[in-house]
mmCIF file of C-alpha atoms and ligand atoms in Angstrom:
data_model
loop_
_atom_site.group_PDB
_atom_site.id
_atom_site.type_symbol
_atom_site.label_atom_id
_atom_site.label_comp_id
_atom_site.label_asym_id
_atom_site.label_seq_id
_atom_site.Cartn_x
_atom_site.Cartn_y
_atom_site.Cartn_z
ATOM 1 C CA UNK A 1 -0.766 -7.890 13.116
ATOM 2 C CA UNK A 2 0.143 -4.328 14.179
ATOM 3 C CA UNK A 3 3.598 -3.224 13.194
ATOM 4 C CA UNK A 4 5.332 -0.813 15.473
ATOM 5 C CA UNK A 5 8.159 0.272 13.323
ATOM 6 C CA UNK A 6 10.722 2.879 12.311
ATOM 7 C CA UNK A 7 9.795 6.172 10.685
ATOM 8 C CA UNK A 8 10.371 6.909 7.010
ATOM 9 C CA UNK A 9 13.502 8.998 7.934
ATOM 10 C CA UNK A 10 15.009 6.253 10.146
ATOM 11 C CA UNK A 11 14.406 3.594 7.532
ATOM 12 C CA UNK A 12 15.981 5.656 4.742
ATOM 13 C CA UNK A 13 18.949 6.634 6.923
ATOM 14 C CA UNK A 14 19.644 2.908 7.548
ATOM 15 C CA UNK A 15 19.457 2.181 3.823
ATOM 16 C CA UNK A 16 21.814 5.054 3.025
ATOM 17 C CA UNK A 17 24.340 3.696 5.571
ATOM 18 C CA UNK A 18 24.324 0.358 3.703
ATOM 19 C CA UNK A 19 24.004 1.724 0.157
ATOM 20 C CA UNK A 20 25.333 5.303 -0.033
ATOM 21 C CA UNK A 21 24.995 5.202 -3.850
ATOM 22 C CA UNK A 22 21.189 5.329 -3.535
ATOM 23 C CA UNK A 23 21.237 8.450 -1.383
ATOM 24 C CA UNK A 24 20.214 11.042 -4.029
ATOM 25 C CA UNK A 25 17.195 9.022 -5.145
ATOM 26 C CA UNK A 26 16.072 8.300 -1.620
ATOM 27 C CA UNK A 27 16.398 11.909 -0.546
ATOM 28 C CA UNK A 28 14.363 13.020 -3.600
ATOM 29 C CA UNK A 29 11.359 11.161 -2.280
ATOM 30 C CA UNK A 30 11.842 11.351 1.479
ATOM 31 C CA UNK A 31 9.669 14.436 2.112
ATOM 32 C CA UNK A 32 6.892 13.069 0.037
ATOM 33 C CA UNK A 33 6.862 9.705 1.820
ATOM 34 C CA UNK A 34 7.168 11.363 5.244
ATOM 35 C CA UNK A 35 4.312 13.849 4.501
ATOM 36 C CA UNK A 36 1.979 11.059 3.319
ATOM 37 C CA UNK A 37 2.749 8.986 6.409
ATOM 38 C CA UNK A 38 2.227 11.969 8.758
ATOM 39 C CA UNK A 39 -1.137 12.934 7.279
ATOM 40 C CA UNK A 40 -2.288 9.282 7.241
ATOM 41 C CA UNK A 41 -1.411 9.145 10.961
ATOM 42 C CA UNK A 42 -3.435 12.346 11.687
ATOM 43 C CA UNK A 43 -6.531 11.160 9.786
ATOM 44 C CA UNK A 44 -6.291 7.753 11.378
ATOM 45 C CA UNK A 45 -6.116 9.224 14.886
ATOM 46 C CA UNK A 46 -9.189 11.406 14.151
ATOM 47 C CA UNK A 47 -11.285 8.738 12.425
ATOM 48 C CA UNK A 48 -10.611 5.902 14.815
ATOM 49 C CA UNK A 49 -11.382 8.035 17.889
ATOM 50 C CA UNK A 50 -14.894 6.925 18.968
ATOM 51 C CA UNK A 51 -15.494 10.292 20.647
ATOM 52 C CA UNK A 52 -14.734 12.258 17.551
ATOM 53 C CA UNK A 53 -16.092 9.953 14.839
ATOM 54 C CA UNK A 54 -15.150 12.100 11.890
ATOM 55 C CA UNK A 55 -14.775 10.971 8.273
ATOM 56 C CA UNK A 56 -16.649 8.434 6.202
ATOM 57 C CA UNK A 57 -17.294 4.905 7.408
ATOM 58 C CA UNK A 58 -16.078 1.805 5.519
ATOM 59 C CA UNK A 59 -18.630 -0.847 4.699
ATOM 60 C CA UNK A 60 -18.857 -3.886 6.907
ATOM 61 C CA UNK A 61 -16.506 -6.893 6.096
ATOM 62 C CA UNK A 62 -18.570 -9.689 4.596
ATOM 63 C CA UNK A 63 -17.208 -13.157 4.503
ATOM 64 C CA UNK A 64 -19.151 -14.159 1.471
ATOM 65 C CA UNK A 65 -18.118 -11.136 -0.606
ATOM 66 C CA UNK A 66 -14.506 -11.675 0.333
ATOM 67 C CA UNK A 67 -14.772 -15.313 -0.683
ATOM 68 C CA UNK A 68 -15.659 -14.063 -4.141
ATOM 69 C CA UNK A 69 -12.537 -11.987 -4.232
ATOM 70 C CA UNK A 70 -14.253 -8.579 -3.754
ATOM 71 C CA UNK A 71 -12.158 -6.181 -1.729
ATOM 72 C CA UNK A 72 -13.878 -4.286 1.039
ATOM 73 C CA UNK A 73 -14.046 -0.902 -0.814
ATOM 74 C CA UNK A 74 -14.920 -2.114 -4.321
ATOM 75 C CA UNK A 75 -18.240 -0.494 -5.212
ATOM 76 C CA UNK A 76 -18.536 1.452 -1.955
ATOM 77 C CA UNK A 77 -20.062 4.911 -2.361
ATOM 78 C CA UNK A 78 -17.405 6.819 -0.282
ATOM 79 C CA UNK A 79 -19.288 10.073 -0.634
ATOM 80 C CA UNK A 80 -17.515 12.872 1.164
ATOM 81 C CA UNK A 81 -14.067 11.338 0.967
ATOM 82 C CA UNK A 82 -13.321 14.381 -1.234
ATOM 83 C CA UNK A 83 -13.016 16.673 1.798
ATOM 84 C CA UNK A 84 -10.002 14.811 3.179
ATOM 85 C CA UNK A 85 -8.622 14.102 -0.393
ATOM 86 C CA UNK A 86 -8.509 17.848 -0.895
ATOM 87 C CA UNK A 87 -6.639 18.294 2.389
ATOM 88 C CA UNK A 88 -4.168 15.579 1.284
ATOM 89 C CA UNK A 89 -3.725 17.414 -2.093
ATOM 90 C CA UNK A 90 -3.016 20.701 -0.406
ATOM 91 C CA UNK A 91 -0.128 19.015 1.456
ATOM 92 C CA UNK A 92 1.182 16.545 -1.085
ATOM 93 C CA UNK A 93 0.722 18.289 -4.468
ATOM 94 C CA UNK A 94 3.630 20.771 -3.895
ATOM 95 C CA UNK A 95 5.915 17.852 -3.091
ATOM 96 C CA UNK A 96 4.614 15.690 -5.984
ATOM 97 C CA UNK A 97 5.126 18.556 -8.445
ATOM 98 C CA UNK A 98 8.652 18.890 -7.339
ATOM 99 C CA UNK A 99 9.172 15.599 -9.264
ATOM 100 C CA UNK A 100 10.162 16.299 -12.790
ATOM 101 C CA UNK A 101 7.519 14.018 -14.374
ATOM 102 C CA UNK A 102 4.647 15.940 -12.793
ATOM 103 C CA UNK A 103 5.847 19.527 -12.797
ATOM 104 C CA UNK A 104 4.378 20.249 -16.251
ATOM 105 C CA UNK A 105 0.938 19.013 -15.113
ATOM 106 C CA UNK A 106 0.735 21.204 -12.033
ATOM 107 C CA UNK A 107 -2.042 23.459 -13.184
ATOM 108 C CA UNK A 108 -4.296 20.631 -14.277
ATOM 109 C CA UNK A 109 -3.601 18.586 -11.086
ATOM 110 C CA UNK A 110 -4.405 21.676 -8.939
ATOM 111 C CA UNK A 111 -7.632 22.303 -10.787
ATOM 112 C CA UNK A 112 -8.696 18.676 -10.301
ATOM 113 C CA UNK A 113 -7.717 18.095 -6.702
ATOM 114 C CA UNK A 114 -8.069 21.492 -5.054
ATOM 115 C CA UNK A 115 -11.548 22.524 -6.373
ATOM 116 C CA UNK A 116 -14.118 23.204 -3.638
ATOM 117 C CA UNK A 117 -16.000 19.941 -2.671
ATOM 118 C CA UNK A 118 -19.354 19.270 -4.385
ATOM 119 C CA UNK A 119 -21.699 17.581 -1.932
ATOM 120 C CA UNK A 120 -25.254 18.674 -2.856
ATOM 121 C CA UNK A 121 -27.945 15.886 -3.064
ATOM 122 C CA UNK A 122 -28.853 16.745 -6.665
ATOM 123 C CA UNK A 123 -25.300 17.507 -7.936
ATOM 124 C CA UNK A 124 -23.081 15.277 -9.960
ATOM 125 C CA UNK A 125 -20.651 13.306 -7.768
ATOM 126 C CA UNK A 126 -17.562 15.137 -6.728
ATOM 127 C CA UNK A 127 -14.786 14.286 -9.231
ATOM 128 C CA UNK A 128 -12.406 13.181 -6.417
ATOM 129 C CA UNK A 129 -15.086 10.826 -5.039
ATOM 130 C CA UNK A 130 -15.624 9.525 -8.635
ATOM 131 C CA UNK A 131 -11.857 9.062 -8.955
ATOM 132 C CA UNK A 132 -11.669 7.090 -5.752
ATOM 133 C CA UNK A 133 -14.626 4.946 -6.743
ATOM 134 C CA UNK A 134 -13.080 4.225 -10.178
ATOM 135 C CA UNK A 135 -9.706 3.257 -8.746
ATOM 136 C CA UNK A 136 -11.176 1.073 -5.952
ATOM 137 C CA UNK A 137 -13.490 -0.751 -8.345
ATOM 138 C CA UNK A 138 -10.802 -1.159 -11.012
ATOM 139 C CA UNK A 139 -13.051 0.686 -13.473
ATOM 140 C CA UNK A 140 -10.446 1.653 -16.109
ATOM 141 C CA UNK A 141 -12.905 3.379 -18.590
ATOM 142 C CA UNK A 142 -14.276 5.573 -15.860
ATOM 143 C CA UNK A 143 -10.740 6.431 -14.768
ATOM 144 C CA UNK A 144 -9.783 7.381 -18.329
ATOM 145 C CA UNK A 145 -12.857 9.593 -18.697
ATOM 146 C CA UNK A 146 -11.974 11.488 -15.575
ATOM 147 C CA UNK A 147 -8.397 11.971 -16.838
ATOM 148 C CA UNK A 148 -9.606 13.157 -20.251
ATOM 149 C CA UNK A 149 -11.978 15.650 -18.726
ATOM 150 C CA UNK A 150 -9.216 17.004 -16.562
ATOM 151 C CA UNK A 151 -6.814 17.157 -19.489
ATOM 152 C CA UNK A 152 -4.352 14.831 -17.736
ATOM 153 C CA UNK A 153 -2.387 11.896 -19.005
ATOM 154 C CA UNK A 154 -3.994 8.838 -17.294
ATOM 155 C CA UNK A 155 -0.688 7.510 -16.037
ATOM 156 C CA UNK A 156 0.183 10.756 -14.416
ATOM 157 C CA UNK A 157 -3.223 11.195 -12.806
ATOM 158 C CA UNK A 158 -2.836 7.620 -11.439
ATOM 159 C CA UNK A 159 0.600 8.385 -10.046
ATOM 160 C CA UNK A 160 -0.655 11.485 -8.295
ATOM 161 C CA UNK A 161 -3.875 9.830 -7.154
ATOM 162 C CA UNK A 162 -1.927 6.911 -5.569
ATOM 163 C CA UNK A 163 -0.345 9.446 -3.217
ATOM 164 C CA UNK A 164 -3.202 11.864 -2.674
ATOM 165 C CA UNK A 165 -5.956 9.235 -2.006
ATOM 166 C CA UNK A 166 -3.587 7.257 0.181
ATOM 167 C CA UNK A 167 -3.908 9.095 3.555
ATOM 168 C CA UNK A 168 -7.754 9.050 3.645
ATOM 169 C CA UNK A 169 -7.796 5.437 2.468
ATOM 170 C CA UNK A 170 -5.282 4.420 5.134
ATOM 171 C CA UNK A 171 -7.517 6.025 7.748
ATOM 172 C CA UNK A 172 -10.507 4.179 6.320
ATOM 173 C CA UNK A 173 -8.590 0.850 6.359
ATOM 174 C CA UNK A 174 -7.616 1.518 9.989
ATOM 175 C CA UNK A 175 -11.240 2.087 10.818
ATOM 176 C CA UNK A 176 -12.223 -1.172 9.102
ATOM 177 C CA UNK A 177 -9.628 -2.998 11.336
ATOM 178 C CA UNK A 178 -11.054 -1.335 14.408
ATOM 179 C CA UNK A 179 -14.638 -2.110 13.594
ATOM 180 C CA UNK A 180 -13.758 -5.765 12.746
ATOM 181 C CA UNK A 181 -11.928 -6.167 16.055
ATOM 182 C CA UNK A 182 -14.836 -4.812 18.108
ATOM 183 C CA UNK A 183 -17.208 -7.250 16.396
ATOM 184 C CA UNK A 184 -14.979 -10.233 16.998
ATOM 185 C CA UNK A 185 -13.658 -9.058 20.393
ATOM 186 C CA UNK A 186 -10.128 -9.609 19.155
ATOM 187 C CA UNK A 187 -7.073 -7.445 19.336
ATOM 188 C CA UNK A 188 -4.303 -7.234 16.778
ATOM 189 C CA UNK A 189 -6.123 -9.007 14.043
ATOM 190 C CA UNK A 190 -8.058 -7.629 11.076
ATOM 191 C CA UNK A 191 -11.090 -9.478 9.683
ATOM 192 C CA UNK A 192 -9.109 -10.499 6.559
ATOM 193 C CA UNK A 193 -6.409 -12.096 8.749
ATOM 194 C CA UNK A 194 -8.764 -14.797 9.928
ATOM 195 C CA UNK A 195 -7.819 -18.238 8.531
ATOM 196 C CA UNK A 196 -8.957 -18.506 4.938
ATOM 197 C CA UNK A 197 -10.812 -15.158 4.973
ATOM 198 C CA UNK A 198 -8.862 -13.661 2.114
ATOM 199 C CA UNK A 199 -6.802 -15.644 -0.399
ATOM 200 C CA UNK A 200 -5.957 -13.034 -3.055
ATOM 201 C CA UNK A 201 -2.660 -11.434 -3.983
ATOM 202 C CA UNK A 202 -4.366 -8.028 -4.123
ATOM 203 C CA UNK A 203 -5.352 -5.986 -1.169
ATOM 204 C CA UNK A 204 -8.415 -7.052 0.818
ATOM 205 C CA UNK A 205 -9.370 -3.384 1.471
ATOM 206 C CA UNK A 206 -8.647 -1.441 -1.729
ATOM 207 C CA UNK A 207 -7.805 -4.080 -4.373
ATOM 208 C CA UNK A 208 -4.374 -2.711 -5.170
ATOM 209 C CA UNK A 209 -1.391 -4.961 -5.626
ATOM 210 C CA UNK A 210 1.276 -4.977 -2.833
ATOM 211 C CA UNK A 211 4.374 -2.806 -3.087
ATOM 212 C CA UNK A 212 6.370 -5.122 -0.791
ATOM 213 C CA UNK A 213 5.991 -8.356 1.066
ATOM 214 C CA UNK A 214 7.544 -9.414 4.425
ATOM 215 C CA UNK A 215 8.154 -12.543 6.436
ATOM 216 C CA UNK A 216 7.366 -12.158 10.107
ATOM 217 C CA UNK A 217 9.657 -12.549 13.056
ATOM 218 C CA UNK A 218 9.389 -15.394 15.610
ATOM 219 C CA UNK A 219 7.041 -14.300 18.441
ATOM 220 C CA UNK A 220 6.243 -15.366 21.869
ATOM 221 C CA UNK A 221 2.813 -14.925 23.490
ATOM 222 C CA UNK A 222 3.226 -14.591 27.230
ATOM 223 C CA UNK A 223 -0.275 -15.581 28.073
ATOM 224 C CA UNK A 224 -0.551 -18.497 25.700
ATOM 225 C CA UNK A 225 2.543 -20.406 24.683
ATOM 226 C CA UNK A 226 0.541 -22.368 22.092
ATOM 227 C CA UNK A 227 0.144 -19.120 20.163
ATOM 228 C CA UNK A 228 3.889 -18.643 19.951
ATOM 229 C CA UNK A 229 5.570 -19.303 16.618
ATOM 230 C CA UNK A 230 8.870 -19.516 14.800
ATOM 231 C CA UNK A 231 7.954 -16.712 12.331
ATOM 232 C CA UNK A 232 8.495 -16.767 8.608
ATOM 233 C CA UNK A 233 4.842 -16.360 7.657
ATOM 234 C CA UNK A 234 4.386 -14.258 4.571
ATOM 235 C CA UNK A 235 2.480 -10.999 4.570
ATOM 236 C CA UNK A 236 1.862 -8.473 1.763
ATOM 237 C CA UNK A 237 1.711 -4.737 2.225
ATOM 238 C CA UNK A 238 -0.424 -2.263 0.195
ATOM 239 C CA UNK A 239 0.968 1.219 -0.069
ATOM 240 C CA UNK A 240 -2.290 2.700 -1.202
ATOM 241 C CA UNK A 241 -4.330 1.937 1.948
ATOM 242 C CA UNK A 242 -1.570 0.716 4.273
ATOM 243 C CA UNK A 243 -3.088 -2.717 4.787
ATOM 244 C CA UNK A 244 -1.117 -5.873 5.550
ATOM 245 C CA UNK A 245 -2.486 -9.330 4.852
ATOM 246 C CA UNK A 246 -1.285 -12.929 4.985
ATOM 247 C CA UNK A 247 -0.440 -14.752 1.819
ATOM 248 C CA UNK A 248 0.688 -18.307 0.931
ATOM 249 C CA UNK A 249 4.485 -18.375 0.573
ATOM 250 C CA UNK A 250 4.516 -20.762 -2.481
ATOM 251 C CA UNK A 251 1.967 -18.880 -4.476
ATOM 252 C CA UNK A 252 2.215 -15.998 -6.955
ATOM 253 C CA UNK A 253 0.268 -12.869 -5.891
ATOM 254 C CA UNK A 254 -0.196 -11.883 -9.523
ATOM 255 C CA UNK A 255 -1.307 -15.004 -11.421
ATOM 256 C CA UNK A 256 -2.309 -17.109 -8.418
ATOM 257 C CA UNK A 257 -0.229 -20.156 -9.465
ATOM 258 C CA UNK A 258 0.833 -22.329 -6.563
ATOM 259 C CA UNK A 259 3.121 -25.208 -5.966
ATOM 260 C CA UNK A 260 6.788 -26.308 -6.086
ATOM 261 C CA UNK A 261 9.021 -24.235 -8.216
ATOM 262 C CA UNK A 262 6.518 -21.535 -9.031
ATOM 263 C CA UNK A 263 8.124 -18.876 -6.853
ATOM 264 C CA UNK A 264 11.840 -18.236 -6.909
ATOM 265 C CA UNK A 265 13.976 -15.975 -4.794
ATOM 266 C CA UNK A 266 16.565 -13.469 -6.084
ATOM 267 C CA UNK A 267 18.948 -11.936 -3.596
ATOM 268 C CA UNK A 268 22.295 -10.135 -3.707
ATOM 269 C CA UNK A 269 25.378 -12.031 -2.685
ATOM 270 C CA UNK A 270 26.821 -11.091 0.661
ATOM 271 C CA UNK A 271 24.943 -9.593 3.631
ATOM 272 C CA UNK A 272 21.489 -9.003 2.195
ATOM 273 C CA UNK A 273 19.796 -8.482 5.595
ATOM 274 C CA UNK A 274 16.754 -10.362 4.446
ATOM 275 C CA UNK A 275 16.195 -8.234 1.325
ATOM 276 C CA UNK A 276 15.199 -10.176 -1.766
ATOM 277 C CA UNK A 277 12.802 -10.336 -4.622
ATOM 278 C CA UNK A 278 10.198 -13.044 -4.823
ATOM 279 C CA UNK A 279 9.432 -13.703 -8.484
ATOM 280 C CA UNK A 280 7.159 -15.940 -10.415
ATOM 281 C CA UNK A 281 8.533 -18.343 -12.994
ATOM 282 C CA UNK A 282 5.199 -18.505 -14.732
ATOM 283 C CA UNK A 283 4.107 -14.855 -15.235
ATOM 284 C CA UNK A 284 7.480 -13.233 -14.606
ATOM 285 C CA UNK A 285 6.296 -10.659 -12.064
ATOM 286 C CA UNK A 286 8.236 -9.899 -8.896
ATOM 287 C CA UNK A 287 7.599 -8.334 -5.517
ATOM 288 C CA UNK A 288 10.367 -7.041 -3.223
ATOM 289 C CA UNK A 289 10.230 -8.988 -0.008
ATOM 290 C CA UNK A 290 11.917 -8.524 3.394
ATOM 291 C CA UNK A 291 12.607 -11.386 5.738
ATOM 292 C CA UNK A 292 12.305 -9.703 9.161
ATOM 293 C CA UNK A 293 14.060 -12.691 10.789
ATOM 294 C CA UNK A 294 17.248 -11.372 9.282
ATOM 295 C CA UNK A 295 16.613 -7.794 10.331
ATOM 296 C CA UNK A 296 16.817 -6.203 13.773
ATOM 297 C CA UNK A 297 14.507 -3.316 13.199
ATOM 298 C CA UNK A 298 11.104 -3.236 11.591
ATOM 299 C CA UNK A 299 11.352 -0.621 8.841
ATOM 300 C CA UNK A 300 8.703 1.662 7.438
ATOM 301 C CA UNK A 301 7.421 -0.590 4.605
ATOM 302 C CA UNK A 302 6.857 2.246 2.086
ATOM 303 C CA UNK A 303 10.426 3.577 2.563
ATOM 304 C CA UNK A 304 11.807 0.044 2.479
ATOM 305 C CA UNK A 305 10.127 -0.667 -0.916
ATOM 306 C CA UNK A 306 11.918 2.438 -2.208
ATOM 307 C CA UNK A 307 15.163 1.478 -0.458
ATOM 308 C CA UNK A 308 15.217 -1.828 -2.369
ATOM 309 C CA UNK A 309 15.283 -0.177 -5.798
ATOM 310 C CA UNK A 310 18.721 -1.641 -6.517
ATOM 311 C CA UNK A 311 16.885 -4.992 -6.756
ATOM 312 C CA UNK A 312 14.292 -3.415 -9.120
ATOM 313 C CA UNK A 313 17.154 -2.691 -11.472
ATOM 314 C CA UNK A 314 18.390 -6.315 -11.325
ATOM 315 C CA UNK A 315 14.856 -7.504 -12.018
ATOM 316 C CA UNK A 316 14.472 -5.113 -15.019
ATOM 317 C CA UNK A 317 17.693 -6.499 -16.478
ATOM 318 C CA UNK A 318 16.297 -10.027 -16.058
ATOM 319 C CA UNK A 319 13.158 -9.099 -17.964
ATOM 320 C CA UNK A 320 10.883 -9.327 -14.914
ATOM 321 C CA UNK A 321 8.002 -6.774 -14.326
ATOM 322 C CA UNK A 322 7.021 -5.290 -10.950
ATOM 323 C CA UNK A 323 3.793 -6.554 -9.426
ATOM 324 C CA UNK A 324 3.061 -2.930 -8.505
ATOM 325 C CA UNK A 325 4.419 -0.128 -10.674
ATOM 326 C CA UNK A 326 5.976 2.635 -8.540
ATOM 327 C CA UNK A 327 7.441 5.840 -9.657
ATOM 328 C CA UNK A 328 11.015 4.436 -9.130
ATOM 329 C CA UNK A 329 10.574 1.056 -10.915
ATOM 330 C CA UNK A 330 9.229 2.365 -14.174
ATOM 331 C CA UNK A 331 12.344 2.060 -16.265
HETATM 332 ZN ZN1 ZN B 401 -4.965 -1.490 -0.032
HETATM 333 ZN ZN1 ZN B 402 2.723 -15.436 -11.493
#
């Protein structure tokens, strides 16, 4: 499903109207979220334009690999991604280093992300390509080695990398949707949206956990009334590569448990406008979730995840842990 939605600025402005107390925090991250989104849009336009065909190609979606729970980019070589990663670093590092937690690491981060690309056939892989590969394959030892070599605290490198790798990965994911659609002659559906194609709580493209979930609105298909529906289907959204995928409503994205009473909902009293936390009674993880049936606009999901941080605080007090750690829910 393609979401045509509000911008980062519109979404945050709406949240500020409802919860003025959050304004300073939201404003502190607004430029960063907006810059990431803008660059992702530029790269996506360039890489999905058949006439231009720039950027690396994602591997082909394979049903059998997906059935084993392997996300699309796990193990993919991604050589040459470093060129656009460097572009992203040029734009995003100054904004990232405006955050207090990263300011002291600026020199090491610049040395890591802004070095000239290494692309020779006999050379060691570029460190940015190696970083992408380690993150996409969930290779924690390789990731720690890269952080050690760069003289960076692993958590801080991860925090920076989540932002800097994101625009190229979003463009790569958009390209994977496009390729999948051409092959199946379908519009508005990614290969992982096909019934039963992907059953995991982590992202089918990059393997990251979702930052937010959403329940869809009722829709009406003009050409085929049988395809119309009442809405309420659950989708998860990955902020690393921008992918949305369908997920079972009664199941936990973290531990995979399913069934009656596994998932509970936590919402504020009063007009919550569909904002809530879905949390697992078994493993105690939660994911912010937005019911679009109770919301007029479709917000920018990254900005919305930040805009629901008041619920992150409630969850922390309840002893629940976030499914996906973000810079604003690490209390
Ligand atoms: Zn992803
Ligand atoms: Zn669970």
